[in-house]
Structures are given as structure tokens and as C-alpha cells.
XYZ file of C-alpha atoms in Angstrom:
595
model
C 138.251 138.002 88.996
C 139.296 141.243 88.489
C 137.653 144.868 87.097
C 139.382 147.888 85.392
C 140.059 150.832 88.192
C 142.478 152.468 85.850
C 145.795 154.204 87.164
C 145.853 155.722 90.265
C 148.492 159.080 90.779
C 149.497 158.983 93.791
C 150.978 163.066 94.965
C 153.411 163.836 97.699
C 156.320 166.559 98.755
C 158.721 164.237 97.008
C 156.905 164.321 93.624
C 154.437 161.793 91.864
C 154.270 158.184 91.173
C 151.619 156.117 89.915
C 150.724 152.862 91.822
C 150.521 150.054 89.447
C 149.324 147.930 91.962
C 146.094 149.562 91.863
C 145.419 149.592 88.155
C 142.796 146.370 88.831
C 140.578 145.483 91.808
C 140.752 141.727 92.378
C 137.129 141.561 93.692
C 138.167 137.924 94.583
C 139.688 138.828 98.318
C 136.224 140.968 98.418
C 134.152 137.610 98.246
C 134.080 136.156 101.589
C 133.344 139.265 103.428
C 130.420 139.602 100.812
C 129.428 136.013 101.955
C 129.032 136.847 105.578
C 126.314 139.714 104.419
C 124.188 137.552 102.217
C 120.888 137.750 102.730
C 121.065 141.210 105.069
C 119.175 144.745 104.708
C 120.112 147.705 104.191
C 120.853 148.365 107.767
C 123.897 146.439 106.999
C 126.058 149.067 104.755
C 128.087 150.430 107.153
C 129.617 147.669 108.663
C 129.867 146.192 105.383
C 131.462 149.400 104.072
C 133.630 148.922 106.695
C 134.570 145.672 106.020
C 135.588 145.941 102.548
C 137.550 149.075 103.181
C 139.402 147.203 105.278
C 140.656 144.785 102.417
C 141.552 147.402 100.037
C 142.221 150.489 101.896
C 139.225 152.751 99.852
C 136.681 151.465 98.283
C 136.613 151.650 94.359
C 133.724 151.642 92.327
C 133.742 147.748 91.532
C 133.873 147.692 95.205
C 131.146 149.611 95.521
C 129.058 147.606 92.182
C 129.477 144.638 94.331
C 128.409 146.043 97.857
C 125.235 147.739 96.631
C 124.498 144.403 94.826
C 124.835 142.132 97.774
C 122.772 144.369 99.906
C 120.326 144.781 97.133
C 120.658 149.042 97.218
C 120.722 151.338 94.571
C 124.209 152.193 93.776
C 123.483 155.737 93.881
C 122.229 155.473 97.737
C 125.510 153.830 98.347
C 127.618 156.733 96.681
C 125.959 158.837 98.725
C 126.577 156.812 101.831
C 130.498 156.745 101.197
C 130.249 160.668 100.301
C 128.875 161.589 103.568
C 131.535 159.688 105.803
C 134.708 160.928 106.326
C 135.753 157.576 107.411
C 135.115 156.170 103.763
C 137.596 156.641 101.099
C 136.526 156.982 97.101
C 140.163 158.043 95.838
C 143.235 155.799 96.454
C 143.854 156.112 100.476
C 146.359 153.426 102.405
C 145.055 150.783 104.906
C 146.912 152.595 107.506
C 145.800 156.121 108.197
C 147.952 158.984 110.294
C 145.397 160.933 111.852
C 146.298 163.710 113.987
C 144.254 166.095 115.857
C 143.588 169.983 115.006
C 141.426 170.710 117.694
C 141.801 172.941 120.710
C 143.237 171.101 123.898
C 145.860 169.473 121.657
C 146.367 172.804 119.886
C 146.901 174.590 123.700
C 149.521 171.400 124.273
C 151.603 171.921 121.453
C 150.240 169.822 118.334
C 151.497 171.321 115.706
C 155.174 170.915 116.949
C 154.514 167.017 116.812
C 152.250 167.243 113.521
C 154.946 168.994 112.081
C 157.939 166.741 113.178
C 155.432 163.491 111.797
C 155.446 165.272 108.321
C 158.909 165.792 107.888
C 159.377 161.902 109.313
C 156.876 160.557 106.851
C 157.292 162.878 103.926
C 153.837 163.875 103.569
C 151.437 166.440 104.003
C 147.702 166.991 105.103
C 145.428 164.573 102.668
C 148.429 163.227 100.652
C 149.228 158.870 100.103
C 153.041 157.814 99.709
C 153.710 156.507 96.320
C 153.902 153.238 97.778
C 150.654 153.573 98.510
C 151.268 152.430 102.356
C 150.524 155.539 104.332
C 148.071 158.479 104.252
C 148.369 161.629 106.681
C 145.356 163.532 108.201
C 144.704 166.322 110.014
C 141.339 165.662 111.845
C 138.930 167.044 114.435
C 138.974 166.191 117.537
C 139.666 162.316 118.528
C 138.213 162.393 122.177
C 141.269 161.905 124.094
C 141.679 165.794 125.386
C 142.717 164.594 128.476
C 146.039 163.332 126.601
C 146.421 166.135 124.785
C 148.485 166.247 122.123
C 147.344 163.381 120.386
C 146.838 160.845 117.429
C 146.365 157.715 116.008
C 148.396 155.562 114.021
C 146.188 153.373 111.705
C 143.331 151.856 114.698
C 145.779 152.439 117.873
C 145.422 155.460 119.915
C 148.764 157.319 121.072
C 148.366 160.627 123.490
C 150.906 163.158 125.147
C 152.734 162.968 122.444
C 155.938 165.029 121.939
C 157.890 166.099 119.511
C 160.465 163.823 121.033
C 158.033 160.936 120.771
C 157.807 161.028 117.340
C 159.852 158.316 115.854
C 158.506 156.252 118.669
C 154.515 156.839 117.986
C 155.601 155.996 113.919
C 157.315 152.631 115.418
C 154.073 151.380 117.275
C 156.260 151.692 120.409
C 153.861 154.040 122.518
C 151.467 152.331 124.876
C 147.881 153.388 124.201
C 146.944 155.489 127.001
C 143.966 154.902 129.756
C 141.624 157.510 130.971
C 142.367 159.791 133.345
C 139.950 159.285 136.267
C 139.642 162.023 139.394
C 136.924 162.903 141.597
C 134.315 161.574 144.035
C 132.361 159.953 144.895
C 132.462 157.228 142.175
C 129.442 156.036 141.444
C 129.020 155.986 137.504
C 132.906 155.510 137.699
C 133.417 152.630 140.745
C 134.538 150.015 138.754
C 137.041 151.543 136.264
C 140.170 151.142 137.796
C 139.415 148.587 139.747
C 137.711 145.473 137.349
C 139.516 143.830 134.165
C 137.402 145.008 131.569
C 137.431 142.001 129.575
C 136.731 139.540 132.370
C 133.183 138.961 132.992
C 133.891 136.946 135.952
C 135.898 139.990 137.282
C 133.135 142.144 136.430
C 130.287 139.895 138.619
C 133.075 140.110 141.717
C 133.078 143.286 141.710
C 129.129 143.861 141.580
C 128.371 143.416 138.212
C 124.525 142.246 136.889
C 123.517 142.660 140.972
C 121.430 145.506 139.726
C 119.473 143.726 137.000
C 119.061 141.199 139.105
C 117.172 143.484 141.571
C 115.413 145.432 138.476
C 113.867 141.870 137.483
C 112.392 141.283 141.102
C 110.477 144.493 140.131
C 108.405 145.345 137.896
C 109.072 147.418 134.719
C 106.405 150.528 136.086
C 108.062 150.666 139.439
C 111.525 151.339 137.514
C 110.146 154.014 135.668
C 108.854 155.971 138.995
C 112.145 154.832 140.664
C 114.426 156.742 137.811
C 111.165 159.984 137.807
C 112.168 160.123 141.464
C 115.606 160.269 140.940
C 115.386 163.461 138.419
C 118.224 161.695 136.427
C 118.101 163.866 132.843
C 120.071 163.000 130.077
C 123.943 163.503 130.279
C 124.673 164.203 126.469
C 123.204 167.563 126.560
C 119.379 167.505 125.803
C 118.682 166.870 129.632
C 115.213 164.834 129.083
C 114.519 163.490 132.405
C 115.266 159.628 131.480
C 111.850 158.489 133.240
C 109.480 159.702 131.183
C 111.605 158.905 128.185
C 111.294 155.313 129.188
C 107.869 155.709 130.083
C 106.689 157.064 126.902
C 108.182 154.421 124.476
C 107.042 152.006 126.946
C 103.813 153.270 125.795
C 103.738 153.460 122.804
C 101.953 151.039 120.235
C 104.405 148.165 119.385
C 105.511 144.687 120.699
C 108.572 143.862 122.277
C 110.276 142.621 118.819
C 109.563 146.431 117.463
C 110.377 148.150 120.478
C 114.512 149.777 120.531
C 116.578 151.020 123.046
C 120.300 152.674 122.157
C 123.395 153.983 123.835
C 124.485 156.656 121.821
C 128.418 156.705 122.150
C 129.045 159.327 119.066
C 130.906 161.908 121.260
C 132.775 163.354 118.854
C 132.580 167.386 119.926
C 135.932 168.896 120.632
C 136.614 168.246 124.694
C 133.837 165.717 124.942
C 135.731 162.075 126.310
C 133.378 161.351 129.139
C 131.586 157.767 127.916
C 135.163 156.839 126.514
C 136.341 155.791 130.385
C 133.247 153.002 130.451
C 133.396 151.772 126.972
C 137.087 151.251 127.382
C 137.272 150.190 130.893
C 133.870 148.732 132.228
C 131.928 147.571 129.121
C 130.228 144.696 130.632
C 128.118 147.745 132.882
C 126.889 149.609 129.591
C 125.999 146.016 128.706
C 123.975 145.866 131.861
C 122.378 148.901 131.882
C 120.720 148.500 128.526
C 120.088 145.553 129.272
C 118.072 147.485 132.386
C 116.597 149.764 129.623
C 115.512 147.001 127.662
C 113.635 144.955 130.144
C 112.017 148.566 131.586
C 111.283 149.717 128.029
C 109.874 145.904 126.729
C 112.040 146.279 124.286
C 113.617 142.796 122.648
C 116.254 145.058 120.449
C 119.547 147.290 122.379
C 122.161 149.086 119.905
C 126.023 150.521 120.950
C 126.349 153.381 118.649
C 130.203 153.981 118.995
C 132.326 156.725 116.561
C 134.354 155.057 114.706
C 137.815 156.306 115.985
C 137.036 154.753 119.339
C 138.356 150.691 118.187
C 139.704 150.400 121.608
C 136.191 150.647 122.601
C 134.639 149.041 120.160
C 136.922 146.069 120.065
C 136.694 145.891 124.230
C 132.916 146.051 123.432
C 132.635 143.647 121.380
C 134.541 140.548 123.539
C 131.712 141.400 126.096
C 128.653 141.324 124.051
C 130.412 137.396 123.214
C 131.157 136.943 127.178
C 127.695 138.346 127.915
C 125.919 136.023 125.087
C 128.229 132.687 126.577
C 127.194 133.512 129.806
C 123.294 133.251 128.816
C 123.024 137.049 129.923
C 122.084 137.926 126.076
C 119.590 136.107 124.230
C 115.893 134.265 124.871
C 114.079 134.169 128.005
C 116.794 135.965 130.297
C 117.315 134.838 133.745
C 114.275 132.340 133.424
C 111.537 135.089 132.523
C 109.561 133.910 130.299
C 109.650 136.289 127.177
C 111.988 138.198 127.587
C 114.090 138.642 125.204
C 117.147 140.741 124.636
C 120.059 141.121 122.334
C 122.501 144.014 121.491
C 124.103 144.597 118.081
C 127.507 147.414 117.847
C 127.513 149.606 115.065
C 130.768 151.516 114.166
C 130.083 154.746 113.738
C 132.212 156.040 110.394
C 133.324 159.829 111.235
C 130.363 162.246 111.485
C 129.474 164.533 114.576
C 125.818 165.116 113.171
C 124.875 161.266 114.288
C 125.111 161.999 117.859
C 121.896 164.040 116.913
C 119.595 160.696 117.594
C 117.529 161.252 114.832
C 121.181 160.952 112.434
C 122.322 158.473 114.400
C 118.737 156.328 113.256
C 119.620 157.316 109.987
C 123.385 156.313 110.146
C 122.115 152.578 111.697
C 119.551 152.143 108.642
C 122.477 152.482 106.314
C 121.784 156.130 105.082
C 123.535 159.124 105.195
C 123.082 160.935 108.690
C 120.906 163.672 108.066
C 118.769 164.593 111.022
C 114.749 163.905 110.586
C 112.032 166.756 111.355
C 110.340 166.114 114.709
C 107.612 165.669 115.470
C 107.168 162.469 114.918
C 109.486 161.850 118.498
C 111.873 159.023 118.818
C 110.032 157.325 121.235
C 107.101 156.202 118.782
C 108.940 156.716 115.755
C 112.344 156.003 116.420
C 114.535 153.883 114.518
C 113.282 151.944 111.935
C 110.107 154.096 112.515
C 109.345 151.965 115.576
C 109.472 152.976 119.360
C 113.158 154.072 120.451
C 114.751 155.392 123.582
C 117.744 156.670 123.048
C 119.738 157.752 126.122
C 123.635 158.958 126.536
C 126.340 156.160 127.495
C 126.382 158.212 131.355
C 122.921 158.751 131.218
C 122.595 154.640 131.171
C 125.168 154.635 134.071
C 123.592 156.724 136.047
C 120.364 155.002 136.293
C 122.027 152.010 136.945
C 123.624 153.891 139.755
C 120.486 155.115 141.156
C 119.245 151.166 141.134
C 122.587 150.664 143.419
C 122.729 152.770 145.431
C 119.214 153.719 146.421
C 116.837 156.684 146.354
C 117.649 158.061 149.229
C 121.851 158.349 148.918
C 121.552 159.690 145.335
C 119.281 162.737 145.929
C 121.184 162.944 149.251
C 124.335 163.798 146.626
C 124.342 167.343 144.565
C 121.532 169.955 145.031
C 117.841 169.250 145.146
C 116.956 170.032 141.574
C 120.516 168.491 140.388
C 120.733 165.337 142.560
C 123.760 163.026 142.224
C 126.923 163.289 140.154
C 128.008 164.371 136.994
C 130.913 163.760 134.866
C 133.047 167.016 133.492
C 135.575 166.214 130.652
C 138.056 169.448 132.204
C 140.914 169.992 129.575
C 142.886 172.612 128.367
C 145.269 174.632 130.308
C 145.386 172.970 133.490
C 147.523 170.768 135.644
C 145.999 167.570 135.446
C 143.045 167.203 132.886
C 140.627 164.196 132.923
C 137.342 163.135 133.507
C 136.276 164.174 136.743
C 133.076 163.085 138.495
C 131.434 165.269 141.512
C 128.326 165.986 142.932
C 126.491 168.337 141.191
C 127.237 171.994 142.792
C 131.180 172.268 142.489
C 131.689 175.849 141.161
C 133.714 176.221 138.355
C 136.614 177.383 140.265
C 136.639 174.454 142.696
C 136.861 172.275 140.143
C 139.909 173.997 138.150
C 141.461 173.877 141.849
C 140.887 170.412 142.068
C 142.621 169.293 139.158
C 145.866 171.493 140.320
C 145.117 174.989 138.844
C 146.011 176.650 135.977
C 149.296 175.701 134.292
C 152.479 177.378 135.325
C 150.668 179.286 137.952
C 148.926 181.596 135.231
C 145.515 183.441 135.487
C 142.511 182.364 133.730
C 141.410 184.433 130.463
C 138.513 182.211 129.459
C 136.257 178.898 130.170
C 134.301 177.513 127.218
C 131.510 175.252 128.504
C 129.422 172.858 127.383
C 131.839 172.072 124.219
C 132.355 173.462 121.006
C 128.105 173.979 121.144
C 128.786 175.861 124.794
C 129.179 178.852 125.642
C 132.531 181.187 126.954
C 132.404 182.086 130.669
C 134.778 185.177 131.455
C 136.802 184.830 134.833
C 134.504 186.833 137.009
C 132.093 184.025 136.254
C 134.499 181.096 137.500
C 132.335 181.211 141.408
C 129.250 179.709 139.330
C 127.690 176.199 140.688
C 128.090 173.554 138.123
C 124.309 172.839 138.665
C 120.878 172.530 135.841
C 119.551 175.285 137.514
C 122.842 177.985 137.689
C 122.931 177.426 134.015
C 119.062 177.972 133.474
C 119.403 181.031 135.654
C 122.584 181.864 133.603
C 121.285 181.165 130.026
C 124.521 179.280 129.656
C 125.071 175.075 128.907
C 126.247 172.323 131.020
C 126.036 170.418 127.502
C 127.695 166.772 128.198
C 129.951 168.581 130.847
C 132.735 170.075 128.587
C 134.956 172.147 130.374
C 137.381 173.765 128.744
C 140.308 176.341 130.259
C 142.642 178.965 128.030
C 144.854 180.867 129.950
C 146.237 184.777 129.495
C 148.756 183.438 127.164
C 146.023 181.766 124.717
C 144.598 184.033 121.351
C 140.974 183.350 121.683
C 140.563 184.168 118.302
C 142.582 181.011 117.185
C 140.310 179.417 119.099
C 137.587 180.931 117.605
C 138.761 179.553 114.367
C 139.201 176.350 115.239
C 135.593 175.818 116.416
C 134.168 177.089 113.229
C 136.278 174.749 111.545
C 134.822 172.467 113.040
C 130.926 173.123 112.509
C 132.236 174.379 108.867
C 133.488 170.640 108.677
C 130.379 168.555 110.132
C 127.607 170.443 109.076
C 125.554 167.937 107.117
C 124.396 170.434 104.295
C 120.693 168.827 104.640
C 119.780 172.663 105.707
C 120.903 176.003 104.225
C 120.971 177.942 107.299
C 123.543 175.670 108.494
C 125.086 174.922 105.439
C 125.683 178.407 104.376
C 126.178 179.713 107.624
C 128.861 177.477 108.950
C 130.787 178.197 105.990
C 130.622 182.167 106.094
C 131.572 182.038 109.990
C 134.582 179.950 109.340
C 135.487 182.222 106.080
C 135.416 185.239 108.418
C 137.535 183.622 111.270
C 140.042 182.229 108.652
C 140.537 186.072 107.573
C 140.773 187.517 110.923
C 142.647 184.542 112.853
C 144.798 183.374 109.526
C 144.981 186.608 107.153
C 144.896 188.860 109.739
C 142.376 190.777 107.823
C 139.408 191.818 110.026
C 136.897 194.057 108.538
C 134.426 196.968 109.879
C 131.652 194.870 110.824
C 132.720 191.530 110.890
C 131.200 191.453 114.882
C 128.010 192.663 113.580
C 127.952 189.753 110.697
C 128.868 187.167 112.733
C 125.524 187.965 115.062
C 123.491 188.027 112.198
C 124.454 184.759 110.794
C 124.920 183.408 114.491
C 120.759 184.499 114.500
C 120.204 182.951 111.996
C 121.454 179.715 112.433
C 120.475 179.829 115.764
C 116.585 180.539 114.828
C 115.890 178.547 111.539
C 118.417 175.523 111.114
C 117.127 171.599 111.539
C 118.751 170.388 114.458
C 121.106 170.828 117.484
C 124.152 171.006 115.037
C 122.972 174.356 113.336
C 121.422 175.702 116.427
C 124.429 175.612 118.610
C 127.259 176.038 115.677
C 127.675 179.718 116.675
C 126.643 179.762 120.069
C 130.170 179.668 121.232
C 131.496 182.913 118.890
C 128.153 184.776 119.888
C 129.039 184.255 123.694
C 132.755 185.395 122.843
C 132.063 188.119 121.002
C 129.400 189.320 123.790
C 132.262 189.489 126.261
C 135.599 190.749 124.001
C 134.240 192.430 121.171
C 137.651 193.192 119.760
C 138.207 189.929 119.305
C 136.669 190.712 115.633
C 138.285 193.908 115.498
């Protein structure tokens, strides 16, 4: 069977050619993947989105006809779905996809050297298809591998420290995909990476693994709950709930087991965040275990991997354990011979949208909607996803807990300061010696840490730290001594955020960077509010002038406070409110940066 998608023009450098190849949709090769969704809700459409993409390379409107009829959703909802992703493809795009980062740490290591040397390889420029119709080139935000800064990805496979030199190997498939980058001590979130197979499950359980839900089950679900309030464990993605009384409450709330959630949000997808990226890729069976943990503490029958959807290393590592963990009996009905308790996790691909590591978006994104953030109150934890009791907790904030149940009360608090006890993972990138995820015991300054991971490049002096991510804040270098502690940031006014730290040396124009990071917020504001909306777009206008044009005006500072206010005061969510927290803080310390 086939259906009319007229002919598609296909543009590049080299001229035009239209792809006759694509002048009909054979919806026949769509029919088995529609097969495997018969029957399912709407909670389905991503995947299945997904899925079809995958045969055609976009997804035409027959496509489309035939996904919103399986699913039984109104076409329209499903438009709007594809429209919101960046991921998803309306227009004639190739099944492999060039995508190469624009973001800062791979802008300080020389990207657009290598972006430019894959262009002139490839013949193509930013957003353009060959006229074969077998390659597309992006330039994209940030891919969450700063620590291998510059880097890319060539269709699903990751490639990092790339060169200019390294070209015509990264286009050949030739270039290993590279691992984390793991420093610091002590280990505890981190003590199996390096040292387990992370698709062995039987590798995992020598090395420690499902000991601690073991001794979880031999307690009972309230004494977990005052174990992690005693352990002052808050939330690692930024929001800093203390993880406790987020269990507590949806354990709570109205609701039976079989309508009671618990996710690990993996979105990170802020410029310098690659923290959860080490466990998904290299110890996925203990993100397994800890929401298991979660579920069991929460009495919740139903655990969700939210993962972006650049991360298929991840996602395809995750996925062979969820199978292991399900042969092994350690998913399913009546776990470990208690009666009734039931557990099961389902992964959901994220498909290219910061806004659904906001939790509410992230609900949204699961349900098969677009991600726009909800109005709270109602909280997640009694009206959640599906509109049923959540808890939603950050991939190290799962870890950690874990860690607590480990190691014991008495060695975590021994580890940090007494109102930041234990460690914390810092994603360090940017102009220094050896980037990586680094976890420490809370209480390393800023300084110590830069020292730790060799110092600033080439021996030069540090202009500028941003911290907390693209949502942080810029520390000047008199501010470098500062303990990398909750309450030295309170004190401060300043972020830890999900422990983005960032470095630009004297050599670096901050105002590029400046750019950059509106581009960014410009790029994944959801529209749902004006404030953000609007104002994303008028910061970015004003940085492309001054950074690009070199055009800056008499009170461009004073305009960029006043939308920076605004945003700050009256948009939705965490997206809005933080989108010009970074320029504010710059402009607060170098005012002629606008000048």
C-alpha cells in the first residue's frame, strides 16, 4: 500500500535535486511496528513516533494518519507532538543524522574548526539533506559529553575529542565511542563504574549489587524514610528537596500500589550537565536497584527511566538490564518472596527537549503530549503522572540514597559538612586540564577543585566560573576560595544547580559566551508562557547584535535586567525563571560586557 507524499526538494551547497524516492510512502514497512502498539494509550506516542521515524527517516503525514489512528489520538494532538520535538522530523530528513555541538565547552575546545572541516567533507550545511537523501547535518545544543569536548554524533553513536584531523575518521565510523571521565574520592555513588561490566548482571551482584535492597526489604518502608531524613540527602538535579519527605509524602498520599509512580529523571540536557551519563552508561543495573529501593519505600508497583534521547548508549545499555533484571526474577510479581509486591520499570526515550527535565514536562512528555510544564499546586507527589502519586527524584539523587543504605548513617554524615553531608558529583569542564565528572565530599572550594583536575590550561589565569549550568550563575576569580557546600551558596545567593562547573580563561570573550547561552534558552523555551517566550527571544536578539553584529546599543545592560526581571518574576517554571540568571550575574560583575 502506498499514499501520495508528493515530491520532495531536497537543497544543498551543490544545488537542488528532487528525491524521487520519496514521491510515495509505502505504509506497508510501517505495519508491523504498528502491530506491536495495538491496543496501547496514548502514553505510547513517543516511542511509537520513534519507531516509525526510524523506518522512514521523518515522518510524513500518512505516517502520521496511521500513528494517530492506531493509538486512537486526534491527529491534531499528534501534529503537535512532532512540532514540539526537535528529535521528530515533518520535512524530508535522512535516517542518519550529523549532529554536532554549538555549545560552550566544545566551543572553548575548538568546534567550529571540526564542524567546519565535516561541512566541507560532507557538502552540506546547518539543516540541509544530500540529494540522495542519505545524510542530514545539524548544529545542536549541547549533547552531554563536555568532558570530551569537542564533540558529536554520527547517526546514534557518540564520538568526542574530536579534531579537525579526526574528521574523515569520525565520518568512517572508525572512532571508538568514548567512556566517562571519572576523578575524585571517595567513590561512593561512583564505586562500581570502572570496575563492573555494565551489561553483566552476574558481574554486577559480585561486586555488591542488589545487597542493599536486600537489606531495605528486612526493613520496613517507614524506617527507610527516617533513614534517608537523617541522612539530609536533597535532590541532586537542582531543586534540592530533601528526598525523605519526598518519599514520605507520596507514600501518603491516597492511592494503591498499582497508582502509585516513582521516576528517574535522566533528561540532563543543560549545557555542562553529564553527571547521571557515567551510571546509565556504566552501572545501569544500580539505577535499576535503587528505584527499585524507591519503589518498595514509596508502595509504588510502577518505576519509569526518563532518558534524553541523544543518550542511545544509555538507553540501549539500559535496556539489556531491565531484560537481565526481569530474567533474573528481580522485576516483576511478588519480589524476593514478599507477598505483593510488585514492581516493574518501563524506559522512555526522551525526543530532544530541555523543558522535560522540569518533572511536571517530563509527566507530560511520558503521557504522549507535548512537554509543557503544569501549574503547581497540585504537587507531584499526589498528582503526579497520570494525575496519580509520583516521586520523581534525579538519576544521583537515587544513587545517593542507595549509598547512604551502604554505607551507613554514621560514615555518610561523617563525609562533607554538617548541613551538606556526603558527596556530590561536579560535571567541571571548560578550560582546564583534565575535565570530567568528579565526585568529593561536599566542602571542596572552588579552587581546590580546578587544582585537582590539573589547573587551568596552558598555565593561564582564570577570568570566569559559571556555576550551576547554563541556569547558574558567573563567579568572578576573587570568588574561586568559596566551599562547594548548600549553605555557601545560600549565604552567597548563588546555585550549586546539578553541580555544573564551568571554567573560561583570560583568553575567552564572555560575551560569546553570553550568546551562546541565550541561544540556548531562545531554543528550548516551550512558548506555553509569554514571559519566557518573548523574553528568551529578545535576550538572544540583543546578544546576537552585540556578540555577532558587533552592534551594542546605549542601554542594552539596562534592557537585559529588565527582561532578566521579568522572566525571573512571572514565567511558569524553572526554565523561564533561571533563563537569564546567568547574563544578570555577568552583567553584575563586567558591565561592559554590553557596552
Amino acid at each position: 500500500m502506498a499514499a501520495d507524499a508528493g515530491s520532495v526538494t531536497v537543497s544543498n551547497n551543490k544545488g537542488t535535486a528532487v528525491i524521487d524516492a520519496l514521491d510515495t510512502i509505502d505504509l506497508s514497512l510501517l505495519s508491523p511496528t504498528l502491530q506491536k502498539y495495538q491496543n496501547r494509550r496514548r502514553e505510547a506516542l513517543l516511542p511509537l513516533l520513534a519507531d516509525a521515524q526510524a523506518v522512514y527517516g521523518w515522518l510524513p503525514r500518512p505516517v502520521l494518519e496511521a500513528v494517530a489512528q492506531t493509538l486512537r489520538v486526534p491527529l491534531a494532538d499528534v501534529h503537535g507532538v512532532v512540532e514540539f520535538y526537535s528529535m521528530f522530523y515533518n520535512t524530508p530528513t535522512a535516517k542518519t543524522i550529523i549532529r554536532v555541538c554549538q555549545d560552550p565547552a566544545c566551543h572553548l575546545a575548538g568546534v567550529e574548526a571540526v564542524a567546519a572541516a565535516i561541512q566541507d567533507r560532507i557538502g552540506l550545511a546547518n539543516g540541509e539533506t544530500s540529494a540522495d537523501g542519505s545524510l542530514t547535518f545539524e548544529r545542536v545544543p549541547c549533547l552531554g559529553m563536555c568532558e570530551h569536548a569537542p564533540n558529536a554524533l554520527y547517526g546514534d553513536k557518540t564520538a568526542g575529542d574530536l579534531t579537525v584531523e579526526l574528521v574523515d575518521d569520525f565520518l568512517n565510523g572508525r572512532l571508538p565511542e568514548p567512556d566517562p571521565k571519572i576523578f575524585g574520592s571517595p567513590r561512593l555513588k561512583l564505586a562500581r563504574v570502572e570496575a563492573v561490566d555494565p551489561s553483566s548482571l552476574a558481574d554486577y551482584e559480585a561486586h555488591g549489587g542488589y545487597a542493599d535492597l536486600h537489606k531495605v526489604l528486612q526493613q520496613s518502608p517507614e524506617q527507610v524514610i527516617e533513614l534517608l531524613k537523617e541522612s539530609a540527602v536533597l535532590g541532586r538535579g537542582g531543586a534540592m528537596f530533601p528526598i525523605g519527605l519526598k518519599w514520605s509524602f507520596t507514600r501518603s498520599a491516597p492511592g494503591s500500589p498499582a497508582t502509585k509512580h516513582v521516576i528517574a529523571n535522566a533528561d540532563e540536557s543543560e549545557p555542562g550537565t553529564f553527571k547521571d551519563r557515567a551510571i546509565l552508561e556504566e552501572d545501569p543495573f544500580s539505577l535499576i536497584e535503587a528505584l527499585t529501593i524507591a519503589g518498595y519505600t514509596v508502595g509504588a508497583e510502577n518505576g519509569w527511566i526518563f532518558v534524553r534521547g541523544e543518550y542511545m548508549r544509555s538507553i540501549d545499555r539500559l535496556q539489556h538490564a531491565l531484560e537481565e533484571a526481569r530474567r533474573a526474577g528481580y522485576l516483576g510479581r511478588d519480589l524476593f518472596g514478599h507477598e505483593g509486591f510488585h514492581f516493574d520499570i518501563t524506559l522512555r526515550r526522551g525526543a530532544g527537549a530541555y523543558i522535560c527535565g522540569e518533572e511536571t514536562a517530563l509527566f507530560e512528555a511520558i503521557e504522549g503530549k507535548r512537554g509543557f510544564p503544569r501549574i503547581k499546586p497540585p504537587f507531584p507527589t499526589t498528582h503526579g503522572l497520570f494525575n496519580q502519586p509520583t516521586a520523581i527524584n534525579n538519576v544521583e539523587t537515587l544513587v545517593a540514597a542507595m549509598a547512604v543504605i551502604r554505607v551507613g548513617l554514621d560514615e555518610w554524615l561523617g563525609l562533607g559538612t554538617p548541613d551538606s553531608p556526603g558527596t556530590k558529583w561536579f560535571c567541571l569542564s571548560g578550560n582546564v586540564a583534565q575535565p570530567g565528572l568528579y565526585e568529593v565530599p561536599f566542602g571542596l572550594t572552588i579552587r581546590e577543585l580546578i587544582d585537582m583536575a590539573g589547573g587551568v590550561l596552558y598555565g593561564r589565569a582564570v577570568q570566569a566560573v559559571l556555576l550551576g549550568g547554563a541556569a547558574g550563575v558567573f563567579i568572578a576569580p576573587e570568588g574561586l576560595d568559596m566551599p562547594l557546600t548548600y549553605e555557601d551558596a545560600r549565604a552567597r545567593g548563588v546555585p550549586l544547580g546539578s553541580g555544573v562547573i564551568q571554567v573560561f580563561d583570560e583568553t575567552v570573550d564572555l560575551r560569546e559566551v553570553l550568546f551562546m547561552l541565550s541561544r540556548f534558552f531562545a531554543h528550548e523555551s516551550c512558548g506555553k508562557c509569554f514571559p519566557c517566550q518573548i523574553g528568551t527571544q529578545r535576550q538572544l536578539e540583543i546578544w546576537e547584535r552585540v556578540t555577532v553584529e558587533g552592534q551594542a546599543q546605549p542601554g542594552d545592560a539596562r534592557l537585559l535586567h529588565d527582561i532578566g526581571f521579568a522572566m525571573t518574576e512571572t514565567s511558569l517554571c524553572g526554565l523561564g525563571q533561571t533563563a537569564a540568571s546567568a547574563v544578570t550575574s555577568a552583567l553584575k560583575l563586567w558591565p561592559e560586557l554590553a557596552q
